[in-house]
Short mmCIF file of C-alpha atoms in Angstrom, two decimals:
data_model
loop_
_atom_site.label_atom_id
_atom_site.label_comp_id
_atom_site.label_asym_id
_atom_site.label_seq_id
_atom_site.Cartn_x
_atom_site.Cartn_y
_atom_site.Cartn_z
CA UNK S 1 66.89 -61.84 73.55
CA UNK S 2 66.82 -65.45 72.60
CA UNK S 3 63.91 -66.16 74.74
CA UNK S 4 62.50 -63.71 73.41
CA UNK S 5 62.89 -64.83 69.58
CA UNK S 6 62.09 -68.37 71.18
CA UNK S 7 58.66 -66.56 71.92
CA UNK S 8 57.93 -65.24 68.93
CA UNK S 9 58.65 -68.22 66.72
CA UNK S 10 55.40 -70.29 66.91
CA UNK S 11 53.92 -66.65 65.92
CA UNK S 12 56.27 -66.05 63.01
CA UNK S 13 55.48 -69.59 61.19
CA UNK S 14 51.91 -69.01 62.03
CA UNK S 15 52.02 -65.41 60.00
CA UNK S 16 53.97 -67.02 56.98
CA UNK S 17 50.99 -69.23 56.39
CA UNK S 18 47.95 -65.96 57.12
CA UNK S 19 50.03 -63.30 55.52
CA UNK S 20 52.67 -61.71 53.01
CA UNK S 21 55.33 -64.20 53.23
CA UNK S 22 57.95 -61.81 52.81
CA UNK S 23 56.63 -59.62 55.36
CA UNK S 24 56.60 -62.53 57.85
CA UNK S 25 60.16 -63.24 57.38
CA UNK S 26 61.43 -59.21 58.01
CA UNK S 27 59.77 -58.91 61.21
CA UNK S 28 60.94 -62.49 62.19
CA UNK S 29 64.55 -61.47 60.94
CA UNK S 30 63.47 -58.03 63.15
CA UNK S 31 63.34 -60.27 65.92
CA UNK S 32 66.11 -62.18 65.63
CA UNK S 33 68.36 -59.29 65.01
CA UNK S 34 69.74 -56.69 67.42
CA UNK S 35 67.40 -55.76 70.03
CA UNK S 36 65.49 -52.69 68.22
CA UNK S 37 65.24 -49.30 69.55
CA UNK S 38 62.71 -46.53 69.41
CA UNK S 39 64.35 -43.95 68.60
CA UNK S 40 61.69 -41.31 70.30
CA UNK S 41 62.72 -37.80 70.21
CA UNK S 42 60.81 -34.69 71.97
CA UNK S 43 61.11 -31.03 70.05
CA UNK S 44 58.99 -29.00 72.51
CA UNK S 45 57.32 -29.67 76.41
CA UNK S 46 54.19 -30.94 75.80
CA UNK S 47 53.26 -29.58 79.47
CA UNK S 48 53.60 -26.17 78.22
CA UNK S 49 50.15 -24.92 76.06
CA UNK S 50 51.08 -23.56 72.37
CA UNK S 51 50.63 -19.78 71.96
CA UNK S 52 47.80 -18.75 69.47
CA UNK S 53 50.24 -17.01 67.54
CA UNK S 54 51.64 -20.50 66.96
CA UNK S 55 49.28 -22.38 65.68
CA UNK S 56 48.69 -21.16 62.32
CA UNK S 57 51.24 -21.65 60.27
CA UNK S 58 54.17 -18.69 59.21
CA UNK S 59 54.11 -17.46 55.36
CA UNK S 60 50.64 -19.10 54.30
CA UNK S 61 48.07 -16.17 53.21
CA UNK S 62 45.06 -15.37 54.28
CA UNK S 63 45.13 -18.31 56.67
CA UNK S 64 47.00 -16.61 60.23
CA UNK S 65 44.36 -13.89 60.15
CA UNK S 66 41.28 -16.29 58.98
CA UNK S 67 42.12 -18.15 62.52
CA UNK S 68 42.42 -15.12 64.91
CA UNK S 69 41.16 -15.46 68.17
CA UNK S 70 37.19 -15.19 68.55
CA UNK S 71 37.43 -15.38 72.33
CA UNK S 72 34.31 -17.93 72.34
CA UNK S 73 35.06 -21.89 72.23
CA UNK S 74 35.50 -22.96 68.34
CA UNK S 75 33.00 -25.61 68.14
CA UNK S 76 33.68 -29.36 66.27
CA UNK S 77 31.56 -31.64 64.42
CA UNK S 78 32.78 -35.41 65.13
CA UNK S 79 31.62 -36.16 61.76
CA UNK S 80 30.74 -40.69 62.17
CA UNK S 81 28.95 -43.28 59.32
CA UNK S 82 27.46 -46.28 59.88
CA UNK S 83 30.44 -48.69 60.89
CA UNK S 84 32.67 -45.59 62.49
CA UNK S 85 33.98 -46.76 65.96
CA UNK S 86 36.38 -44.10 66.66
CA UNK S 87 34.43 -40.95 67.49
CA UNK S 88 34.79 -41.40 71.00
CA UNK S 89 38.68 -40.62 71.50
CA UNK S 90 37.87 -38.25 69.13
CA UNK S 91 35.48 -35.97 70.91
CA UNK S 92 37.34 -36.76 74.34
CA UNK S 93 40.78 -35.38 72.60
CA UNK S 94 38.83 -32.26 70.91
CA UNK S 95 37.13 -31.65 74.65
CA UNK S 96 40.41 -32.43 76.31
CA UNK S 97 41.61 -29.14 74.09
CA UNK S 98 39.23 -26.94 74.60
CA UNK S 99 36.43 -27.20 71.79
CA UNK S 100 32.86 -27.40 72.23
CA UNK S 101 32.37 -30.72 70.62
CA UNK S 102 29.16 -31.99 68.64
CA UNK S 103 28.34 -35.58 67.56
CA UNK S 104 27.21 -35.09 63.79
CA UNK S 105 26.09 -38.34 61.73
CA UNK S 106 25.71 -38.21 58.15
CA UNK S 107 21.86 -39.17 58.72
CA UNK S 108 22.20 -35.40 60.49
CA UNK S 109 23.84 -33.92 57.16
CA UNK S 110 21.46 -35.57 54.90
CA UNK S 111 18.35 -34.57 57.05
CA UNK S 112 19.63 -30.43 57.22
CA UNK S 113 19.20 -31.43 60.74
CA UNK S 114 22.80 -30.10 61.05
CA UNK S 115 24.89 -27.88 58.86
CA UNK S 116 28.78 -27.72 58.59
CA UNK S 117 28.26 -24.05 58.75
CA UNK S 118 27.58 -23.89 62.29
CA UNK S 119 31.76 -25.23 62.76
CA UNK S 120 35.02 -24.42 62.64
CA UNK S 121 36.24 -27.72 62.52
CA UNK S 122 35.01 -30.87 60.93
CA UNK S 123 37.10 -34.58 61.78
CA UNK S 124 36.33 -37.35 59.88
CA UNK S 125 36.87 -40.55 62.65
CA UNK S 126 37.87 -43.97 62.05
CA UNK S 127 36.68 -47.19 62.10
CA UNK S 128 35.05 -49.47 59.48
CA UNK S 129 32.55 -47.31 57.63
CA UNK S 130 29.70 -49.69 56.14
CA UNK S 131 31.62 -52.58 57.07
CA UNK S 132 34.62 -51.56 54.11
CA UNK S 133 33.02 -53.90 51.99
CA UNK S 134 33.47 -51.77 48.85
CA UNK S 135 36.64 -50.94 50.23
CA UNK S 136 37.85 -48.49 52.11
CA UNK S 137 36.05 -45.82 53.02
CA UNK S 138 34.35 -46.02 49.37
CA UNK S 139 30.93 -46.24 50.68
CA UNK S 140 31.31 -43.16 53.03
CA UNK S 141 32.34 -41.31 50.37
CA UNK S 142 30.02 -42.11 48.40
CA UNK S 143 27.31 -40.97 50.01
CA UNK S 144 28.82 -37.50 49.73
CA UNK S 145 29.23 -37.55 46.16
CA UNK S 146 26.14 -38.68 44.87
CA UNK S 147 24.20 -35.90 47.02
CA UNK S 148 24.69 -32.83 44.92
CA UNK S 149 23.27 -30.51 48.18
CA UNK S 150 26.44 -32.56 50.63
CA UNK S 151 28.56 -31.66 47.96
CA UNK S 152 28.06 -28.63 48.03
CA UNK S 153 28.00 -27.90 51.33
CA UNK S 154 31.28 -29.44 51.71
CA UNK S 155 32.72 -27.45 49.11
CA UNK S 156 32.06 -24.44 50.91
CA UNK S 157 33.22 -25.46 54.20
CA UNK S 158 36.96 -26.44 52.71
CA UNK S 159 36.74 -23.04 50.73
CA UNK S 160 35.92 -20.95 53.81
CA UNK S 161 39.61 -19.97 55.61
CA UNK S 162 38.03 -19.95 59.12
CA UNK S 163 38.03 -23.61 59.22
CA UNK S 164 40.29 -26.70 59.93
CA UNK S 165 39.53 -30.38 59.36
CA UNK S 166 41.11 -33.70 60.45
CA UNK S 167 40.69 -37.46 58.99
CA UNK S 168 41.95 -40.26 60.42
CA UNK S 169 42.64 -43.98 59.52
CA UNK S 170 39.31 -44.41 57.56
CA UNK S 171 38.36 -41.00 57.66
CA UNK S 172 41.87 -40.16 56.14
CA UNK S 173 40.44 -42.54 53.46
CA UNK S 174 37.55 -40.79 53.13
CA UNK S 175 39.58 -37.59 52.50
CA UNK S 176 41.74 -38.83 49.69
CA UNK S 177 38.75 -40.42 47.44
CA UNK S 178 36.95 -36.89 48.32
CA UNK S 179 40.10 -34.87 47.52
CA UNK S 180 42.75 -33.17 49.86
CA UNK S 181 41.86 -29.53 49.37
CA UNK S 182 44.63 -27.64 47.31
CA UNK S 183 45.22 -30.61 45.59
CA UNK S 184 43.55 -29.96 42.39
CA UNK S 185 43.81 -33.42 40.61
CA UNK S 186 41.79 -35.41 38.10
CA UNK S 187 40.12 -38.53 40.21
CA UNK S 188 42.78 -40.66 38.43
CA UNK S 189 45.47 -39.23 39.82
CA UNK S 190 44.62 -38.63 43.37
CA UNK S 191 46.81 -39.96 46.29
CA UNK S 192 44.90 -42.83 47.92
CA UNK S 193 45.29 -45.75 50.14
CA UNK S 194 45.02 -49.23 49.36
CA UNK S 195 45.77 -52.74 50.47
CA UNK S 196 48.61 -52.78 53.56
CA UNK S 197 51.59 -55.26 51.78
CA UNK S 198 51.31 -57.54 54.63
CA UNK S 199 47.75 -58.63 53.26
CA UNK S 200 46.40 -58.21 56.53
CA UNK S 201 45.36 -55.95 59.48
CA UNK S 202 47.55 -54.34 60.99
CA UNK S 203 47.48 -53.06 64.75
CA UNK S 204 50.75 -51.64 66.63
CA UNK S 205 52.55 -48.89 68.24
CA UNK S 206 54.45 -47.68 65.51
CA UNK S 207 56.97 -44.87 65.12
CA UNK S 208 56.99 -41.93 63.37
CA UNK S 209 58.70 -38.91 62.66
CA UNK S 210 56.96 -35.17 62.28
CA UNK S 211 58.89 -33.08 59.91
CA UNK S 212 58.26 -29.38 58.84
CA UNK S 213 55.21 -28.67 57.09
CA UNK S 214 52.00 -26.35 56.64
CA UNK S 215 49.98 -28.54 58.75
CA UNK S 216 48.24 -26.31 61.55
CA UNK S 217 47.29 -28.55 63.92
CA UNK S 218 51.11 -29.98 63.38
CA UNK S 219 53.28 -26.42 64.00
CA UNK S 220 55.72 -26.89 66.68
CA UNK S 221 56.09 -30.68 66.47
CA UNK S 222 58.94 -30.63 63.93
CA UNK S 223 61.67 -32.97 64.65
CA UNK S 224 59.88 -35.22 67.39
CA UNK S 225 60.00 -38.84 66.51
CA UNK S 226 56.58 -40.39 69.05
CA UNK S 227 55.31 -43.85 68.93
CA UNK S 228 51.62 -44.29 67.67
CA UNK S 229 48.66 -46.69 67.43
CA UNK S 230 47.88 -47.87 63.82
CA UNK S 231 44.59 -49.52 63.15
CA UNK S 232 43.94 -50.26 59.47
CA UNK S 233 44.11 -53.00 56.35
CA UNK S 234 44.32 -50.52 53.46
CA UNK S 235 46.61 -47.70 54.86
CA UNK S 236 49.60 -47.88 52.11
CA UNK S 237 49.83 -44.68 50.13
CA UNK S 238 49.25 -44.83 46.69
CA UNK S 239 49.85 -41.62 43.91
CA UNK S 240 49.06 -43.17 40.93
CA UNK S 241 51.38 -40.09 39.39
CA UNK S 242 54.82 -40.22 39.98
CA UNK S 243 55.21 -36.82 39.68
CA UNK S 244 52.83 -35.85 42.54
CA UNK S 245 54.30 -38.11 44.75
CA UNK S 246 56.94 -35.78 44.17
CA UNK S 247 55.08 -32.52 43.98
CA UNK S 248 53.81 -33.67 47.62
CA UNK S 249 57.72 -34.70 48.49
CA UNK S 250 58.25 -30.84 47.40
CA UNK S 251 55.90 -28.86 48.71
CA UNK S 252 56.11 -30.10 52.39
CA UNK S 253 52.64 -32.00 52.29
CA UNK S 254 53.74 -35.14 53.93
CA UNK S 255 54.12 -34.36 57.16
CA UNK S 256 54.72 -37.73 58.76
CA UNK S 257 56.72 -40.33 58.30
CA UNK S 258 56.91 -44.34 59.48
CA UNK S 259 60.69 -44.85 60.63
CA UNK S 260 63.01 -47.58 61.67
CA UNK S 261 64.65 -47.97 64.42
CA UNK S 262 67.61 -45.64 63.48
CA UNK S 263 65.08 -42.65 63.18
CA UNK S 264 64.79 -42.36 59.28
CA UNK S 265 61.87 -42.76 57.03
CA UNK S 266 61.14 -46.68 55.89
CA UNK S 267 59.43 -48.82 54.01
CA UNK S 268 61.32 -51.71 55.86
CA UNK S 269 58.46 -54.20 57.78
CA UNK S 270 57.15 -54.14 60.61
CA UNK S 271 58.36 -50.43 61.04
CA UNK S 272 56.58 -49.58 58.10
CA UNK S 273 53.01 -51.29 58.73
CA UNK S 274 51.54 -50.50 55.66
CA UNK S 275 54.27 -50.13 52.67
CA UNK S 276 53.68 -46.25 51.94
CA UNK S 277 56.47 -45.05 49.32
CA UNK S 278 58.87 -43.11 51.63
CA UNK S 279 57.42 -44.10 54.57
CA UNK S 280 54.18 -41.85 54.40
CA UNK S 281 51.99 -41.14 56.86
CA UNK S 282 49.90 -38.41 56.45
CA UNK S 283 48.96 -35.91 53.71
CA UNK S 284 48.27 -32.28 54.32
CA UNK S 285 46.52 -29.16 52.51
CA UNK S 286 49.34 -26.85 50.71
CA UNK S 287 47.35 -24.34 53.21
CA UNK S 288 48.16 -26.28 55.93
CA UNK S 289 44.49 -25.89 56.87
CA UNK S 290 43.64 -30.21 56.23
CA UNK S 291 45.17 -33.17 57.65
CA UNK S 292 44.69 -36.76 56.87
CA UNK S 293 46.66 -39.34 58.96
CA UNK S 294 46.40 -42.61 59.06
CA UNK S 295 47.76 -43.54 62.37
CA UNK S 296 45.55 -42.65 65.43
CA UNK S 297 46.54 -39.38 67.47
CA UNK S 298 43.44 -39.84 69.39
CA UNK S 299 44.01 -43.07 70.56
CA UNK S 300 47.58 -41.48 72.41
CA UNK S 301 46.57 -38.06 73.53
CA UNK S 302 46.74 -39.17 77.22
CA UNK S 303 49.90 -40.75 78.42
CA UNK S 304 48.29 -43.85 80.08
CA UNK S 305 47.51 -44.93 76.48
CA UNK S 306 51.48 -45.19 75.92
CA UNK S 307 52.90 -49.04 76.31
CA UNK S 308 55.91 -47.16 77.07
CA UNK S 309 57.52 -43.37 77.57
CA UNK S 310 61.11 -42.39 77.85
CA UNK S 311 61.15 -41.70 81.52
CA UNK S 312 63.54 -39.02 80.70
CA UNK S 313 60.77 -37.10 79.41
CA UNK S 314 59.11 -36.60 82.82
CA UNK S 315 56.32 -34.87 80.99
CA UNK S 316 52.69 -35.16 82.09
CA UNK S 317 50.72 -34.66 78.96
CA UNK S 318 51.16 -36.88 76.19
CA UNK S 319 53.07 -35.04 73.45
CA UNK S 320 49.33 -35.81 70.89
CA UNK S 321 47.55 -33.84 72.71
CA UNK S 322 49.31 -30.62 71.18
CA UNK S 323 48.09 -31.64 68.10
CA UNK S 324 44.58 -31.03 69.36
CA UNK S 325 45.36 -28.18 71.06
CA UNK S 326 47.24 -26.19 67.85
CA UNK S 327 43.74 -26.49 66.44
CA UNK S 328 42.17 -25.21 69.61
CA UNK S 329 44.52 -22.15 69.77
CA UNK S 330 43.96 -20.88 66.20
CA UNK S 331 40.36 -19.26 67.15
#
């Protein structure tokens, strides 16, 4: 341990002077503290495929019998912008699941080349969409808004109960300035994300915790605590509304959660990379139907992409992949 904090010293005086201060002095205090834990936690085998009958979630109407089982392979647009560097994973972990994956641009959506009613499942990926330079995900979305016909056309995929969709890290950006479906709110008062608290980009293996929620492509998780890559500047949760924040609190729609060591939500640094009010990671549909995360489930849906598993586990899928595969087994 003290070798270890002898290590990470030149690093911690280096961060006081490139970042939040006061973040630089929790995770040096981190350091120097008892050796931390991760307190992972698995609620089902992740070796064992989810049931159809699982994946679309108890009590929420219309939705169960929207999803039944086609017997053909649903089929997913990997939805990319200019900038986007994380459709790769993405496609591999829809494949990996059993979808007939598509590469869609937004040059193909703007063209008619490509139409979202030919899917079942749209995923916004992450990455850097024109650069961030008007922030995140801003430009992105705002190529969707000020074409009337995209609109539209994204309007009626969200309304249509057949269908799922996914954003992460800057495509979970690009979800909140568009609107989480169900949400119904003025632009004002829509949950977004803004500037981490650290000032700076953050990439780690954090750790979160799934609780109970509508979330399809989330049923069955409850209760595990997994570690996951973050990738982003402006992934701290902001609802401008108080009371939102705890409609969403509520209603179940925040489905994961950055915690500390001892397993509970945080806003305590580094655990929490971002500063997200109750440690929030991820914001879902009342209908359970949309997810936006902001950590990357694609980047972990193989087990090799782990620093580290309990080898207690023994499993030999990564526990991620049943994300992808809840959203396979609702068709």
């Amino acid at each position: 341990r003290t070798l270890h904090t002898t290590w990470e010293e030149t690093s911690y005086q280096l961060e006081r002077l490139q970042q939040n201060p006061d973040c630089a002095e929790e995770e040096w205090q981190s350091h120097r503290g008892e050796a931390a834990t991760r307190p992972y936690q698995l609620s089902f085998d992740p070796d064992t495929p989810p049931p159809c009958s699982d994946a679309a979630p108890k009590g929420t109407a219309g939705v169960a019998s929207a999803l039944a089982p086609t017997g053909t392979k649903p089929k997913a647009a990997i939805l990319r912008e200019e900038g986007s560097n994380g459709d790769r994973e993405m496609a591999a972990a829809f494949l990996t699941a059993g979808f007939e994956v598509w590469d869609v641009t937004m040059t193909d959506l703007l063209s008619g080349a490509v139409t979202l009613a030919d899917f079942q499942l749209i995923a916004f990926v992450g990455g850097f969409s024109f650069g961030d330079v008007l922030d995140s995900a801003k430009g992105w979305a705002s190529v969707i808004r000020n074409n009337p016909r995209l609109v539209e056309e994204f309007d009626r995929f969200f309304a249509r109960p057949d269908t799922l969709s996914l954003g992460v890290c800057n495509g979970s950006q690009l979800m909140a300035l568009l609107g989480i479906p169900g949400f119904d709110l003025a632009d004002e008062h829509k949950p977004r994300f803004i500037t981490n608290v650290s000032g700076r980009f953050e990439s780690r293996f954090s750790t979160v915790r799934i609780d109970k929620s509508p979330a399809v492509m989330l049923q069955g998780m409850e209760d595990s605590t997994l570690g996951i890559w973050v990738a982003h500047g402006e992934g701290r949760l902001h609802v401008p509304d108080p009371a939102t924040l705890d409609w969403i609190v509520a209603q179940g729609l925040a489905p994961v959660r950055y915690v500390g060591p001892d397993g509970d939500p945080t806003t305590d640094y580094p655990h929490n990379p971002n500063g997200s009010p109750l440690g929030i990671a991820a914001l879902c549909s009342p209908d359970g139907r949309h997810l936006a995360i902001m950590p990357h489930p694609e980047r972990c849906f193989q087990l090799r992409q782990w620093p580290w598993v309990p080898p207690e586990w023994g499993c030999r899928e990564s526990p991620w992949l049943r994300m992808f595969q809840n959203a396979a087994s609702a068709w």
